[in-house]
Amino acid sequence: MTSEATTMKQVQLGRDGPMIGAQGLGCMGMSEFYGATGEVESRATLERALELGVTMFDTADMYGLGANEEFLAPFVAANRDQIVIATKFGYARTPENPNDWSVDNRPEFIREAVDRSLKRLGVDVIDLYYMHRRDKNLPLEDSIAAMADLVTTGKVKWLGLSAVDADELREAQAIHPIAAVQSEWSIFTRDIEKDVVPVAAELGVTIVPYSPLGRGMLTGSEFSRSIVEGDARQNFPRFSATNREANMKLVAKIEEIGAARRLSAAQIALAWLYAKSLVLGVKTVPIPGTRKRHRLEENAQATSVSLGQHDIEALDSIASAVQGIAV
């Protein structure tokens, strides 16, 4: 690891977790969903991330139908003491049933899922284990109790939840400490600010924003050319031809703010997240996903950018004009 690893500020994971880089890396796109992947560049991106001080790497058992965890295994093995590996359970999707998007939070499913993830990742313990989505037909306490058992037996160190509401976070926290909540949060998606973020701040839970760059849209004007055949975003309302045209006009405004400071739209979007986390008093570790080193380096620079109040207010006003829901 180079000396650059010490330049990124750090944030504590939960109340009693380790200090981790203020920006993590979402690894999903290295295996699936966002068009063709490139193994060589993706592996180089992982290594470069660690050099820059990124220490939390995010995956899930259903990314690439398990292939993403397997892809990360050599990198995890080579750098086990330096990184936090985060993965998730919850979707029933498997290689045998790739189109099964049902959610399963049953204790027996959780026990089976963690063993599969441990094997694919090649580790004895998962650092941060998330419930990927909540099955509201099952008592939350049953699922959290099963997750807590994984901590007791040493298969998992810290627990996380994804896309839950404030009441669910409180309920889960009363059963076992929750280190992190992963939810979509960006200039374009601000739902969690009203309820989830204040509760997380109160409980000492770290917010891990996924899609902090609006699933790529907030990277800049060239985004429209990046959606190719097989890209899952083609199915999302926000990315329909009509909505995308309207939303890219908003991105242009973000680019204008960035140009005045010689920053990219992506850097402005990430810097906005860090600024909002300070205002709202919550620990925040966004996990922008990329498989390219130059994008990674661009994103990481945002951890040292401070925005003025005028810029923050201008960016805040953009959210109300976004067309189409995110998914």
Tab-separated table of C-alpha atoms in Angstrom:
chain	number	residue	atom	x	y	z
A	1	MET	CA	0.000	0.000	0.000
A	2	THR	CA	1.347	3.448	-0.882
A	3	SER	CA	1.519	6.480	1.360
A	4	GLU	CA	-1.592	7.788	-0.403
A	5	ALA	CA	-3.653	5.397	1.726
A	6	THR	CA	-3.262	7.746	4.686
A	7	THR	CA	-4.749	10.761	2.880
A	8	MET	CA	-8.413	9.711	2.934
A	9	LYS	CA	-10.257	10.693	6.080
A	10	GLN	CA	-11.857	7.904	8.080
A	11	VAL	CA	-15.239	7.252	9.638
A	12	GLN	CA	-16.178	4.774	12.369
A	13	LEU	CA	-18.450	1.922	11.358
A	14	GLY	CA	-21.327	2.012	13.831
A	15	ARG	CA	-20.671	2.632	17.510
A	16	ASP	CA	-18.032	-0.029	18.060
A	17	GLY	CA	-16.769	-0.935	14.609
A	18	PRO	CA	-13.427	-0.127	12.985
A	19	MET	CA	-12.359	3.135	11.418
A	20	ILE	CA	-12.821	2.838	7.656
A	21	GLY	CA	-12.165	5.036	4.651
A	22	ALA	CA	-14.810	7.741	4.202
A	23	GLN	CA	-15.587	6.279	0.797
A	24	GLY	CA	-16.145	2.620	-0.006
A	25	LEU	CA	-16.334	0.823	-3.336
A	26	GLY	CA	-19.470	-0.765	-4.739
A	27	CYS	CA	-18.389	-3.855	-6.657
A	28	MET	CA	-21.689	-4.977	-8.213
A	29	GLY	CA	-20.966	-3.644	-11.695
A	30	MET	CA	-17.791	-5.690	-11.910
A	31	SER	CA	-19.971	-8.759	-12.465
A	32	GLU	CA	-23.418	-7.772	-13.706
A	33	PHE	CA	-26.123	-5.254	-14.583
A	34	TYR	CA	-24.274	-2.306	-16.124
A	35	GLY	CA	-23.103	-3.697	-19.447
A	36	ALA	CA	-19.925	-5.550	-20.356
A	37	THR	CA	-17.379	-6.089	-17.604
A	38	GLY	CA	-13.594	-6.229	-17.774
A	39	GLU	CA	-11.811	-8.440	-15.271
A	40	VAL	CA	-8.315	-7.014	-15.703
A	41	GLU	CA	-9.346	-3.389	-15.231
A	42	SER	CA	-11.712	-4.301	-12.406
A	43	ARG	CA	-8.924	-6.046	-10.495
A	44	ALA	CA	-6.641	-3.072	-11.067
A	45	THR	CA	-9.415	-0.827	-9.721
A	46	LEU	CA	-9.648	-2.879	-6.539
A	47	GLU	CA	-5.917	-2.528	-5.954
A	48	ARG	CA	-5.958	1.182	-6.688
A	49	ALA	CA	-8.865	1.686	-4.296
A	50	LEU	CA	-6.857	0.216	-1.448
A	51	GLU	CA	-3.909	2.451	-2.332
A	52	LEU	CA	-6.150	5.499	-2.078
A	53	GLY	CA	-7.469	4.582	1.364
A	54	VAL	CA	-10.709	2.852	0.409
A	55	THR	CA	-11.111	0.018	2.895
A	56	MET	CA	-14.753	-1.119	2.642
A	57	PHE	CA	-15.675	-3.204	-0.393
A	58	ASP	CA	-19.347	-3.930	-0.992
A	59	THR	CA	-20.907	-6.947	-2.680
A	60	ALA	CA	-23.960	-9.232	-2.300
A	61	ASP	CA	-24.688	-12.899	-2.760
A	62	MET	CA	-26.959	-12.238	-5.735
A	63	TYR	CA	-24.590	-9.965	-7.707
A	64	GLY	CA	-23.639	-12.030	-10.721
A	65	LEU	CA	-25.543	-14.907	-9.084
A	66	GLY	CA	-22.669	-15.379	-6.642
A	67	ALA	CA	-19.931	-14.580	-9.148
A	68	ASN	CA	-19.167	-11.186	-7.620
A	69	GLU	CA	-18.258	-12.698	-4.250
A	70	GLU	CA	-16.080	-15.272	-6.014
A	71	PHE	CA	-14.445	-12.521	-8.073
A	72	LEU	CA	-13.526	-10.619	-4.904
A	73	ALA	CA	-12.149	-13.653	-3.075
A	74	PRO	CA	-8.502	-13.412	-4.275
A	75	PHE	CA	-8.364	-9.694	-3.490
A	76	VAL	CA	-9.864	-10.277	-0.049
A	77	ALA	CA	-7.403	-13.083	0.693
A	78	ALA	CA	-4.425	-10.961	-0.309
A	79	ASN	CA	-5.487	-7.979	1.806
A	80	ARG	CA	-7.576	-9.525	4.577
A	81	ASP	CA	-6.187	-7.448	7.441
A	82	GLN	CA	-6.593	-4.154	5.602
A	83	ILE	CA	-10.164	-4.295	4.373
A	84	VAL	CA	-13.757	-4.596	5.516
A	85	ILE	CA	-15.733	-6.934	3.288
A	86	ALA	CA	-19.470	-6.270	3.231
A	87	THR	CA	-21.998	-8.591	1.631
A	88	LYS	CA	-25.744	-9.154	1.762
A	89	PHE	CA	-28.445	-11.808	1.841
A	90	GLY	CA	-32.148	-11.617	1.164
A	91	TYR	CA	-32.900	-12.251	-2.471
A	92	ALA	CA	-33.820	-15.807	-3.458
A	93	ARG	CA	-32.122	-15.305	-6.852
A	94	THR	CA	-29.727	-18.169	-7.722
A	95	PRO	CA	-27.974	-19.537	-10.825
A	96	GLU	CA	-30.783	-22.088	-11.057
A	97	ASN	CA	-33.470	-19.372	-10.782
A	98	PRO	CA	-31.884	-16.124	-12.032
A	99	ASN	CA	-35.226	-14.387	-12.466
A	100	ASP	CA	-36.492	-15.101	-8.955
A	101	TRP	CA	-36.439	-11.677	-7.301
A	102	SER	CA	-38.453	-12.758	-4.273
A	103	VAL	CA	-37.145	-11.865	-0.825
A	104	ASP	CA	-36.443	-14.447	1.860
A	105	ASN	CA	-35.611	-13.424	5.435
A	106	ARG	CA	-36.403	-16.740	7.152
A	107	PRO	CA	-33.831	-17.743	9.790
A	108	GLU	CA	-33.098	-21.014	7.980
A	109	PHE	CA	-32.471	-19.119	4.733
A	110	ILE	CA	-30.132	-16.710	6.517
A	111	ARG	CA	-28.111	-19.574	7.997
A	112	GLU	CA	-27.739	-21.180	4.585
A	113	ALA	CA	-26.972	-17.898	2.829
A	114	VAL	CA	-24.143	-16.908	5.151
A	115	ASP	CA	-22.403	-20.248	4.673
A	116	ARG	CA	-22.622	-19.878	0.904
A	117	SER	CA	-21.160	-16.373	1.078
A	118	LEU	CA	-18.371	-17.443	3.407
A	119	LYS	CA	-17.406	-20.167	0.960
A	120	ARG	CA	-17.526	-17.943	-2.129
A	121	LEU	CA	-15.536	-15.184	-0.437
A	122	GLY	CA	-13.043	-17.662	0.993
A	123	VAL	CA	-13.180	-16.182	4.483
A	124	ASP	CA	-13.877	-17.442	7.991
A	125	VAL	CA	-15.876	-14.369	8.971
A	126	ILE	CA	-17.808	-11.680	7.091
A	127	ASP	CA	-17.076	-8.216	8.425
A	128	LEU	CA	-20.414	-6.531	7.647
A	129	TYR	CA	-23.487	-8.613	6.803
A	130	TYR	CA	-26.574	-6.842	5.508
A	131	MET	CA	-30.187	-7.840	5.120
A	132	HIS	CA	-30.475	-6.808	1.468
A	133	ARG	CA	-34.227	-6.268	1.501
A	134	ARG	CA	-36.943	-6.739	4.121
A	135	ASP	CA	-39.692	-9.325	3.785
A	136	LYS	CA	-42.524	-7.502	5.529
A	137	ASN	CA	-44.532	-10.729	5.820
A	138	LEU	CA	-42.031	-12.077	8.344
A	139	PRO	CA	-41.487	-10.640	11.836
A	140	LEU	CA	-38.334	-8.532	11.753
A	141	GLU	CA	-37.328	-9.798	15.175
A	142	ASP	CA	-37.036	-13.365	13.833
A	143	SER	CA	-34.609	-12.290	11.123
A	144	ILE	CA	-32.520	-10.018	13.352
A	145	ALA	CA	-32.281	-12.741	16.007
A	146	ALA	CA	-30.945	-15.128	13.367
A	147	MET	CA	-28.438	-12.517	12.230
A	148	ALA	CA	-27.398	-11.915	15.834
A	149	ASP	CA	-26.711	-15.632	16.181
A	150	LEU	CA	-24.208	-15.314	13.321
A	151	VAL	CA	-22.296	-12.770	15.391
A	152	THR	CA	-22.397	-15.032	18.432
A	153	THR	CA	-21.069	-17.990	16.452
A	154	GLY	CA	-18.301	-15.896	14.886
A	155	LYS	CA	-19.448	-16.028	11.270
A	156	VAL	CA	-20.173	-12.282	11.131
A	157	LYS	CA	-18.652	-9.276	12.937
A	158	TRP	CA	-21.191	-6.487	12.392
A	159	LEU	CA	-24.774	-6.327	11.186
A	160	GLY	CA	-26.335	-4.042	8.609
A	161	LEU	CA	-29.719	-3.373	7.047
A	162	SER	CA	-30.571	-2.097	3.588
A	163	ALA	CA	-33.523	0.013	2.443
A	164	VAL	CA	-35.379	-0.076	5.780
A	165	ASP	CA	-37.502	2.646	7.307
A	166	ALA	CA	-36.881	4.442	10.596
A	167	ASP	CA	-39.206	2.222	12.637
A	168	GLU	CA	-37.557	-0.925	11.322
A	169	LEU	CA	-34.137	0.442	12.216
A	170	ARG	CA	-35.261	1.183	15.772
A	171	GLU	CA	-36.821	-2.257	16.128
A	172	ALA	CA	-33.709	-4.007	14.872
A	173	GLN	CA	-31.398	-1.917	17.055
A	174	ALA	CA	-33.394	-2.939	20.136
A	175	ILE	CA	-32.571	-6.589	19.367
A	176	HIS	CA	-28.927	-6.278	18.309
A	177	PRO	CA	-26.620	-3.345	17.515
A	178	ILE	CA	-26.832	-2.305	13.863
A	179	ALA	CA	-23.595	-0.904	12.481
A	180	ALA	CA	-24.808	0.394	9.121
A	181	VAL	CA	-27.847	1.120	7.017
A	182	GLN	CA	-27.392	1.032	3.268
A	183	SER	CA	-29.927	3.086	1.315
A	184	GLU	CA	-30.023	5.024	-1.909
A	185	TRP	CA	-29.053	8.631	-1.204
A	186	SER	CA	-27.937	11.275	-3.664
A	187	ILE	CA	-28.863	14.723	-4.938
A	188	PHE	CA	-31.506	12.913	-7.000
A	189	THR	CA	-32.819	10.613	-4.227
A	190	ARG	CA	-33.311	12.167	-0.793
A	191	ASP	CA	-36.134	10.192	0.806
A	192	ILE	CA	-34.084	8.942	3.760
A	193	GLU	CA	-33.215	12.421	5.016
A	194	LYS	CA	-36.634	12.883	6.634
A	195	ASP	CA	-36.788	9.833	8.918
A	196	VAL	CA	-33.989	7.279	8.530
A	197	VAL	CA	-31.033	9.655	8.742
A	198	PRO	CA	-32.133	11.310	12.027
A	199	VAL	CA	-32.651	7.911	13.664
A	200	ALA	CA	-29.297	6.654	12.395
A	201	ALA	CA	-27.619	9.762	13.779
A	202	GLU	CA	-29.309	9.224	17.152
A	203	LEU	CA	-28.313	5.551	17.319
A	204	GLY	CA	-24.763	5.977	16.033
A	205	VAL	CA	-25.486	3.962	12.885
A	206	THR	CA	-23.369	4.678	9.821
A	207	ILE	CA	-25.290	5.494	6.642
A	208	VAL	CA	-23.848	3.804	3.554
A	209	PRO	CA	-25.381	5.511	0.505
A	210	TYR	CA	-25.597	3.275	-2.519
A	211	SER	CA	-25.974	4.842	-5.974
A	212	PRO	CA	-24.624	8.165	-4.618
A	213	LEU	CA	-24.075	9.161	-8.247
A	214	GLY	CA	-27.672	8.466	-9.262
A	215	ARG	CA	-26.771	5.127	-10.859
A	216	GLY	CA	-24.247	6.959	-13.010
A	217	MET	CA	-26.442	9.834	-14.147
A	218	LEU	CA	-24.655	12.296	-11.863
A	219	THR	CA	-21.287	11.589	-13.480
A	220	GLY	CA	-21.928	14.166	-16.196
A	221	SER	CA	-23.261	14.896	-19.655
A	222	GLU	CA	-21.547	11.912	-21.247
A	223	PHE	CA	-23.714	9.552	-19.187
A	224	SER	CA	-26.424	9.216	-21.833
A	225	ARG	CA	-23.933	7.565	-24.175
A	226	SER	CA	-22.938	4.998	-21.550
A	227	ILE	CA	-26.224	3.050	-21.467
A	228	VAL	CA	-25.833	0.150	-23.858
A	229	GLU	CA	-27.691	-3.074	-24.645
A	230	GLY	CA	-28.095	-5.236	-21.543
A	231	ASP	CA	-27.830	-2.323	-19.111
A	232	ALA	CA	-30.407	-2.833	-16.349
A	233	ARG	CA	-30.976	0.913	-16.047
A	234	GLN	CA	-32.944	0.825	-19.287
A	235	ASN	CA	-35.828	-0.597	-17.249
A	236	PHE	CA	-35.934	2.185	-14.633
A	237	PRO	CA	-38.427	5.057	-15.048
A	238	ARG	CA	-35.814	7.705	-14.300
A	239	PHE	CA	-33.826	6.528	-17.318
A	240	SER	CA	-36.617	6.445	-19.899
A	241	ALA	CA	-35.903	8.583	-22.950
A	242	THR	CA	-38.206	11.418	-21.871
A	243	ASN	CA	-37.201	11.467	-18.222
A	244	ARG	CA	-33.522	11.079	-19.021
A	245	GLU	CA	-33.600	14.151	-21.243
A	246	ALA	CA	-35.161	16.234	-18.469
A	247	ASN	CA	-32.815	14.901	-15.817
A	248	MET	CA	-29.699	15.474	-17.885
A	249	LYS	CA	-30.608	19.175	-17.949
A	250	LEU	CA	-30.338	19.078	-14.161
A	251	VAL	CA	-26.985	17.324	-14.434
A	252	ALA	CA	-25.824	20.177	-16.661
A	253	LYS	CA	-26.560	22.585	-13.807
A	254	ILE	CA	-24.435	20.430	-11.485
A	255	GLU	CA	-21.648	20.484	-14.063
A	256	GLU	CA	-21.818	24.289	-14.089
A	257	ILE	CA	-21.330	24.380	-10.331
A	258	GLY	CA	-18.406	22.001	-10.700
A	259	ALA	CA	-16.809	23.898	-13.556
A	260	ALA	CA	-16.572	26.992	-11.391
A	261	ARG	CA	-14.445	24.977	-8.977
A	262	ARG	CA	-12.661	22.797	-11.523
A	263	LEU	CA	-14.513	19.753	-10.234
A	264	SER	CA	-16.540	17.121	-12.072
A	265	ALA	CA	-20.256	16.567	-11.591
A	266	ALA	CA	-19.458	13.321	-9.765
A	267	GLN	CA	-17.136	15.081	-7.350
A	268	ILE	CA	-19.757	17.747	-6.666
A	269	ALA	CA	-22.421	15.085	-6.070
A	270	LEU	CA	-20.248	13.196	-3.607
A	271	ALA	CA	-19.077	16.356	-1.879
A	272	TRP	CA	-22.746	17.303	-1.453
A	273	LEU	CA	-23.347	14.004	0.369
A	274	TYR	CA	-20.474	14.646	2.755
A	275	ALA	CA	-21.751	18.181	3.369
A	276	LYS	CA	-25.284	16.936	4.075
A	277	SER	CA	-23.985	14.306	6.485
A	278	LEU	CA	-22.259	17.028	8.499
A	279	VAL	CA	-25.402	19.153	8.602
A	280	LEU	CA	-27.535	16.172	9.613
A	281	GLY	CA	-24.999	14.838	12.102
A	282	VAL	CA	-24.727	11.331	10.680
A	283	LYS	CA	-21.687	9.266	9.782
A	284	THR	CA	-21.675	8.600	6.049
A	285	VAL	CA	-19.609	6.297	3.806
A	286	PRO	CA	-20.919	6.386	0.224
A	287	ILE	CA	-20.059	3.449	-2.026
A	288	PRO	CA	-19.951	4.685	-5.616
A	289	GLY	CA	-19.534	1.744	-7.930
A	290	THR	CA	-17.010	1.678	-10.735
A	291	ARG	CA	-14.756	-0.774	-12.527
A	292	LYS	CA	-12.425	1.909	-13.917
A	293	ARG	CA	-9.404	3.349	-12.145
A	294	HIS	CA	-9.795	6.883	-13.467
A	295	ARG	CA	-13.377	7.048	-12.192
A	296	LEU	CA	-12.294	5.671	-8.829
A	297	GLU	CA	-9.569	8.303	-8.507
A	298	GLU	CA	-12.018	11.037	-9.465
A	299	ASN	CA	-14.527	9.857	-6.862
A	300	ALA	CA	-11.960	9.496	-4.097
A	301	GLN	CA	-10.842	13.114	-4.500
A	302	ALA	CA	-14.317	14.195	-3.392
A	303	THR	CA	-13.534	13.173	0.191
A	304	SER	CA	-11.405	16.307	0.538
A	305	VAL	CA	-13.830	18.759	-1.150
A	306	SER	CA	-15.775	21.262	0.954
A	307	LEU	CA	-18.810	23.007	-0.506
A	308	GLY	CA	-20.034	26.449	0.478
A	309	GLN	CA	-23.566	27.102	1.683
A	310	HIS	CA	-24.520	28.743	-1.609
A	311	ASP	CA	-23.511	25.666	-3.567
A	312	ILE	CA	-25.330	23.345	-1.162
A	313	GLU	CA	-28.537	25.339	-1.454
A	314	ALA	CA	-28.291	25.359	-5.241
A	315	LEU	CA	-27.817	21.587	-5.279
A	316	ASP	CA	-30.634	21.028	-2.781
A	317	SER	CA	-33.070	22.786	-5.075
A	318	ILE	CA	-32.361	20.368	-7.939
A	319	ALA	CA	-33.916	17.331	-6.248
A	320	SER	CA	-37.457	18.596	-6.548
A	321	ALA	CA	-37.156	18.746	-10.347
A	322	VAL	CA	-36.025	15.145	-10.899
A	323	GLN	CA	-38.290	13.193	-13.253
A	324	GLY	CA	-39.192	9.524	-12.637
A	325	ILE	CA	-38.550	7.262	-9.659
A	326	ALA	CA	-35.104	5.723	-9.279
A	327	VAL	CA	-36.170	2.078	-9.712
